[in-house]
PDB file of C-alpha atoms in Angstrom:
ATOM      1  CA  MET H   1       0.000   0.000   0.000  1.00 51.00           C
ATOM      2  CA  VAL H   2       1.311   3.421  -0.964  1.00 61.00           C
ATOM      3  CA  VAL H   3       1.106   6.046   1.771  1.00 74.00           C
ATOM      4  CA  SER H   4       0.403   9.611   0.647  1.00 85.00           C
ATOM      5  CA  ILE H   5       2.995  12.298   1.335  1.00 86.00           C
ATOM      6  CA  VAL H   6       0.617  14.093   3.704  1.00 88.00           C
ATOM      7  CA  ASN H   7       0.226  10.933   5.809  1.00 89.00           C
ATOM      8  CA  GLN H   8       3.928  10.015   5.608  1.00 91.00           C
ATOM      9  CA  ILE H   9       5.199  13.314   7.092  1.00 92.00           C
ATOM     10  CA  PRO H  10       3.817  12.777  10.655  1.00 92.00           C
ATOM     11  CA  ILE H  11       5.227   9.234  10.671  1.00 94.00           C
ATOM     12  CA  ASP H  12       8.667  10.468   9.607  1.00 94.00           C
ATOM     13  CA  LEU H  13       8.390  13.368  12.071  1.00 94.00           C
ATOM     14  CA  LYS H  14       7.812  10.931  14.931  1.00 95.00           C
ATOM     15  CA  ASN H  15      10.763   8.788  13.803  1.00 94.00           C
ATOM     16  CA  ALA H  16      13.001  11.880  13.616  1.00 94.00           C
ATOM     17  CA  MET H  17      11.955  12.830  17.156  1.00 95.00           C
ATOM     18  CA  LEU H  18      12.795   9.356  18.429  1.00 95.00           C
ATOM     19  CA  ALA H  19      16.145   9.432  16.606  1.00 95.00           C
ATOM     20  CA  LYS H  20      16.808  12.985  17.895  1.00 94.00           C
ATOM     21  CA  ASP H  21      17.709  14.050  14.337  1.00 92.00           C
ATOM     22  CA  LYS H  22      17.509  17.849  14.658  1.00 93.00           C
ATOM     23  CA  VAL H  23      18.038  18.691  10.978  1.00 93.00           C
ATOM     24  CA  LYS H  24      15.424  16.209   9.759  1.00 94.00           C
ATOM     25  CA  LEU H  25      13.095  17.365  12.504  1.00 95.00           C
ATOM     26  CA  ALA H  26      13.410  21.010  11.410  1.00 94.00           C
ATOM     27  CA  ALA H  27      12.750  20.128   7.753  1.00 95.00           C
ATOM     28  CA  LEU H  28       9.728  17.961   8.570  1.00 95.00           C
ATOM     29  CA  ARG H  29       8.296  20.555  10.952  1.00 95.00           C
ATOM     30  CA  ALA H  30       8.580  23.134   8.166  1.00 95.00           C
ATOM     31  CA  ILE H  31       6.647  20.807   5.842  1.00 95.00           C
ATOM     32  CA  LYS H  32       3.984  20.108   8.461  1.00 94.00           C
ATOM     33  CA  SER H  33       3.637  23.828   9.172  1.00 94.00           C
ATOM     34  CA  ALA H  34       3.319  24.661   5.462  1.00 93.00           C
ATOM     35  CA  PHE H  35       0.656  21.942   5.061  1.00 91.00           C
ATOM     36  CA  LEU H  36      -1.292  23.342   8.007  1.00 90.00           C
ATOM     37  CA  LEU H  37      -1.083  26.901   6.666  1.00 90.00           C
ATOM     38  CA  GLU H  38      -2.250  25.760   3.228  1.00 88.00           C
ATOM     39  CA  SER H  39      -5.130  23.655   4.533  1.00 86.00           C
ATOM     40  CA  THR H  40      -6.498  26.525   6.653  1.00 86.00           C
ATOM     41  CA  ARG H  41      -5.665  29.356   4.239  1.00 80.00           C
ATOM     42  CA  ASP H  42      -9.212  30.188   3.115  1.00 76.00           C
ATOM     43  CA  GLY H  43     -10.767  29.620   6.515  1.00 72.00           C
ATOM     44  CA  SER H  44     -11.864  26.145   5.500  1.00 68.00           C
ATOM     45  CA  LYS H  45     -10.242  22.926   6.631  1.00 72.00           C
ATOM     46  CA  SER H  46      -9.522  21.313   3.273  1.00 76.00           C
ATOM     47  CA  GLU H  47      -7.541  18.177   2.470  1.00 83.00           C
ATOM     48  CA  ILE H  48      -4.170  18.553   0.790  1.00 84.00           C
ATOM     49  CA  SER H  49      -3.716  16.428  -2.318  1.00 85.00           C
ATOM     50  CA  ASP H  50      -0.394  14.765  -3.104  1.00 85.00           C
ATOM     51  CA  GLU H  51       0.057  17.147  -6.049  1.00 84.00           C
ATOM     52  CA  LEU H  52      -0.410  20.204  -3.815  1.00 87.00           C
ATOM     53  CA  ALA H  53       1.862  18.627  -1.188  1.00 90.00           C
ATOM     54  CA  GLN H  54       4.600  18.248  -3.802  1.00 88.00           C
ATOM     55  CA  GLN H  55       4.172  21.895  -4.839  1.00 88.00           C
ATOM     56  CA  ILE H  56       4.493  23.001  -1.213  1.00 91.00           C
ATOM     57  CA  ILE H  57       7.579  20.851  -0.613  1.00 92.00           C
ATOM     58  CA  SER H  58       9.088  22.064  -3.885  1.00 90.00           C
ATOM     59  CA  LYS H  59       8.607  25.666  -2.742  1.00 92.00           C
ATOM     60  CA  LEU H  60      10.272  24.885   0.602  1.00 95.00           C
ATOM     61  CA  HIS H  61      13.143  23.173  -1.229  1.00 93.00           C
ATOM     62  CA  LYS H  62      13.652  26.217  -3.443  1.00 92.00           C
ATOM     63  CA  GLN H  63      13.677  28.471  -0.354  1.00 94.00           C
ATOM     64  CA  ARG H  64      16.341  26.269   1.263  1.00 95.00           C
ATOM     65  CA  MET H  65      18.498  26.362  -1.876  1.00 93.00           C
ATOM     66  CA  ASP H  66      18.172  30.161  -2.135  1.00 95.00           C
ATOM     67  CA  ALA H  67      19.131  30.524   1.537  1.00 95.00           C
ATOM     68  CA  TYR H  68      22.069  28.165   0.972  1.00 96.00           C
ATOM     69  CA  LYS H  69      23.382  30.335  -1.876  1.00 95.00           C
ATOM     70  CA  ILE H  70      23.054  33.484   0.243  1.00 96.00           C
ATOM     71  CA  TYR H  71      24.866  31.892   3.187  1.00 96.00           C
ATOM     72  CA  VAL H  72      27.674  30.675   0.921  1.00 95.00           C
ATOM     73  CA  ASP H  73      28.035  34.207  -0.515  1.00 95.00           C
ATOM     74  CA  GLN H  74      28.197  35.586   3.037  1.00 95.00           C
ATOM     75  CA  ASN H  75      30.780  32.972   4.129  1.00 94.00           C
ATOM     76  CA  ARG H  76      28.396  31.442   6.694  1.00 94.00           C
ATOM     77  CA  LYS H  77      29.346  27.791   6.248  1.00 93.00           C
ATOM     78  CA  ASP H  78      27.584  26.723   9.459  1.00 92.00           C
ATOM     79  CA  LEU H  79      24.205  28.024   8.276  1.00 93.00           C
ATOM     80  CA  ALA H  80      24.808  26.933   4.670  1.00 93.00           C
ATOM     81  CA  ASP H  81      25.443  23.338   5.791  1.00 94.00           C
ATOM     82  CA  GLU H  82      22.178  23.226   7.719  1.00 94.00           C
ATOM     83  CA  GLU H  83      20.183  24.594   4.754  1.00 94.00           C
ATOM     84  CA  ILE H  84      21.677  22.113   2.289  1.00 95.00           C
ATOM     85  CA  GLN H  85      21.010  19.208   4.679  1.00 95.00           C
ATOM     86  CA  GLN H  86      17.371  20.273   5.004  1.00 94.00           C
ATOM     87  CA  ALA H  87      17.123  20.633   1.212  1.00 94.00           C
ATOM     88  CA  GLU H  88      18.405  17.057   0.811  1.00 94.00           C
ATOM     89  CA  ILE H  89      15.730  15.813   3.217  1.00 95.00           C
ATOM     90  CA  LEU H  90      13.025  17.704   1.307  1.00 94.00           C
ATOM     91  CA  GLU H  91      14.243  16.173  -1.990  1.00 91.00           C
ATOM     92  CA  LYS H  92      13.280  12.722  -0.705  1.00 91.00           C
ATOM     93  CA  TYR H  93       9.610  13.756  -0.858  1.00 90.00           C
ATOM     94  CA  LEU H  94       9.827  15.174  -4.393  1.00 87.00           C
ATOM     95  CA  PRO H  95       9.755  13.310  -7.701  1.00 82.00           C
ATOM     96  CA  LYS H  96      13.143  12.801  -9.348  1.00 84.00           C
ATOM     97  CA  GLN H  97      14.189  15.863 -11.358  1.00 81.00           C
ATOM     98  CA  LEU H  98      15.081  15.433 -15.024  1.00 80.00           C
ATOM     99  CA  SER H  99      18.645  16.046 -16.140  1.00 84.00           C
ATOM    100  CA  GLU H 100      19.488  19.018 -18.362  1.00 85.00           C
ATOM    101  CA  THR H 101      19.853  16.769 -21.431  1.00 86.00           C
ATOM    102  CA  GLU H 102      16.474  15.119 -20.780  1.00 87.00           C
ATOM    103  CA  ILE H 103      14.866  18.547 -20.423  1.00 85.00           C
ATOM    104  CA  LYS H 104      16.516  19.739 -23.662  1.00 87.00           C
ATOM    105  CA  LYS H 105      15.215  16.678 -25.508  1.00 88.00           C
ATOM    106  CA  GLU H 106      11.692  17.332 -24.227  1.00 86.00           C
ATOM    107  CA  LEU H 107      11.930  21.036 -25.125  1.00 86.00           C
ATOM    108  CA  GLU H 108      13.140  20.257 -28.647  1.00 85.00           C
ATOM    109  CA  SER H 109      10.080  18.074 -29.242  1.00 87.00           C
ATOM    110  CA  ILE H 110       7.793  20.790 -27.822  1.00 86.00           C
ATOM    111  CA  ILE H 111       9.421  23.411 -30.071  1.00 85.00           C
ATOM    112  CA  GLY H 112       8.826  21.069 -33.027  1.00 84.00           C
ATOM    113  CA  GLU H 113       5.157  20.539 -32.050  1.00 85.00           C
ATOM    114  CA  VAL H 114       4.482  24.253 -31.620  1.00 83.00           C
ATOM    115  CA  GLY H 115       6.472  25.167 -34.722  1.00 82.00           C
ATOM    116  CA  ALA H 116       8.473  27.798 -32.855  1.00 78.00           C
ATOM    117  CA  SER H 117      11.524  29.283 -34.525  1.00 77.00           C
ATOM    118  CA  THR H 118      12.103  32.732 -33.015  1.00 80.00           C
ATOM    119  CA  MET H 119      12.120  34.386 -29.602  1.00 82.00           C
ATOM    120  CA  ALA H 120       8.648  35.736 -30.431  1.00 83.00           C
ATOM    121  CA  ASP H 121       7.310  32.186 -29.958  1.00 79.00           C
ATOM    122  CA  ILE H 122       8.726  31.841 -26.434  1.00 84.00           C
ATOM    123  CA  GLY H 123       5.297  32.254 -24.794  1.00 86.00           C
ATOM    124  CA  LYS H 124       3.791  29.311 -26.691  1.00 84.00           C
ATOM    125  CA  VAL H 125       6.777  27.082 -25.926  1.00 84.00           C
ATOM    126  CA  MET H 126       6.979  28.055 -22.239  1.00 86.00           C
ATOM    127  CA  GLY H 127       3.256  27.469 -21.697  1.00 86.00           C
ATOM    128  CA  LYS H 128       3.405  23.960 -23.096  1.00 86.00           C
ATOM    129  CA  ALA H 129       6.795  23.210 -21.494  1.00 85.00           C
ATOM    130  CA  MET H 130       5.722  24.279 -18.008  1.00 85.00           C
ATOM    131  CA  ALA H 131       2.599  22.129 -18.279  1.00 84.00           C
ATOM    132  CA  SER H 132       4.428  18.999 -19.434  1.00 83.00           C
ATOM    133  CA  LEU H 133       7.498  19.389 -17.179  1.00 82.00           C
ATOM    134  CA  LYS H 134       5.656  20.526 -14.044  1.00 79.00           C
ATOM    135  CA  GLY H 135       7.317  19.029 -10.983  1.00 74.00           C
ATOM    136  CA  LYS H 136      10.032  17.395 -13.081  1.00 79.00           C
ATOM    137  CA  ALA H 137      12.223  20.453 -13.667  1.00 80.00           C
ATOM    138  CA  ASP H 138      12.867  23.923 -12.256  1.00 80.00           C
ATOM    139  CA  GLY H 139      11.062  26.730 -14.106  1.00 81.00           C
ATOM    140  CA  SER H 140      14.122  28.963 -14.307  1.00 83.00           C
ATOM    141  CA  LEU H 141      16.151  26.162 -15.901  1.00 84.00           C
ATOM    142  CA  ILE H 142      13.367  25.502 -18.416  1.00 86.00           C
ATOM    143  CA  SER H 143      13.240  29.212 -19.265  1.00 87.00           C
ATOM    144  CA  LYS H 144      17.010  29.394 -19.721  1.00 87.00           C
ATOM    145  CA  LEU H 145      17.059  26.346 -22.000  1.00 87.00           C
ATOM    146  CA  VAL H 146      14.105  27.562 -24.097  1.00 85.00           C
ATOM    147  CA  LYS H 147      15.850  30.900 -24.666  1.00 86.00           C
ATOM    148  CA  GLU H 148      19.033  29.035 -25.580  1.00 84.00           C
ATOM    149  CA  LEU H 149      17.232  26.789 -28.070  1.00 82.00           C
ATOM    150  CA  LEU H 150      15.254  29.618 -29.706  1.00 80.00           C
ATOM    151  CA  SER H 151      18.166  32.018 -30.124  1.00 80.00           C
TER     152      SER H 151
END
C-alpha cells in the first residue's frame, strides 16, 4: 500500500523525534507547518492532495536552496550546511528531477510541435513546457534552456 505524502510526514516526524535528528526534525516541521497553513488558508479545513503537497515541498526546497546560496556568498558555512542538509531531506519527498539533457530533448520536441523558430514564440513554448514538465524540472532552468534553443 502506498502512503500519501501528507500521511507520511507525521510518521517520519515521529521517527526523527525518536532518533533525535535535529536537521530532519526542522525540515519535517517546516513541511507540516506549510501543510497546516495551506489547509487553513481560506478559513476552510480542506484536504491537501499529493500534487499540492509536492508543490508546497518544492517551494520549501527552493527556499532552502536560495538561503544556501546566500549563506555561501556571506561565508556562513555553518548556516549553509544546515540549509543544504534540510534541502536534501526535502528532496526525498519530491519526484526525481530530469537532467538538463532530458529537459533539452523534451523542449526540442515541444518546439517542433508548436512550430516555434524565433524568440517571439517563447510564450507558446513556455506554456506547453511548463505544463508537461511541471514538478520534473525547475522553471528557471526551463526558461534558460528555451531561450538558448530559440536564439
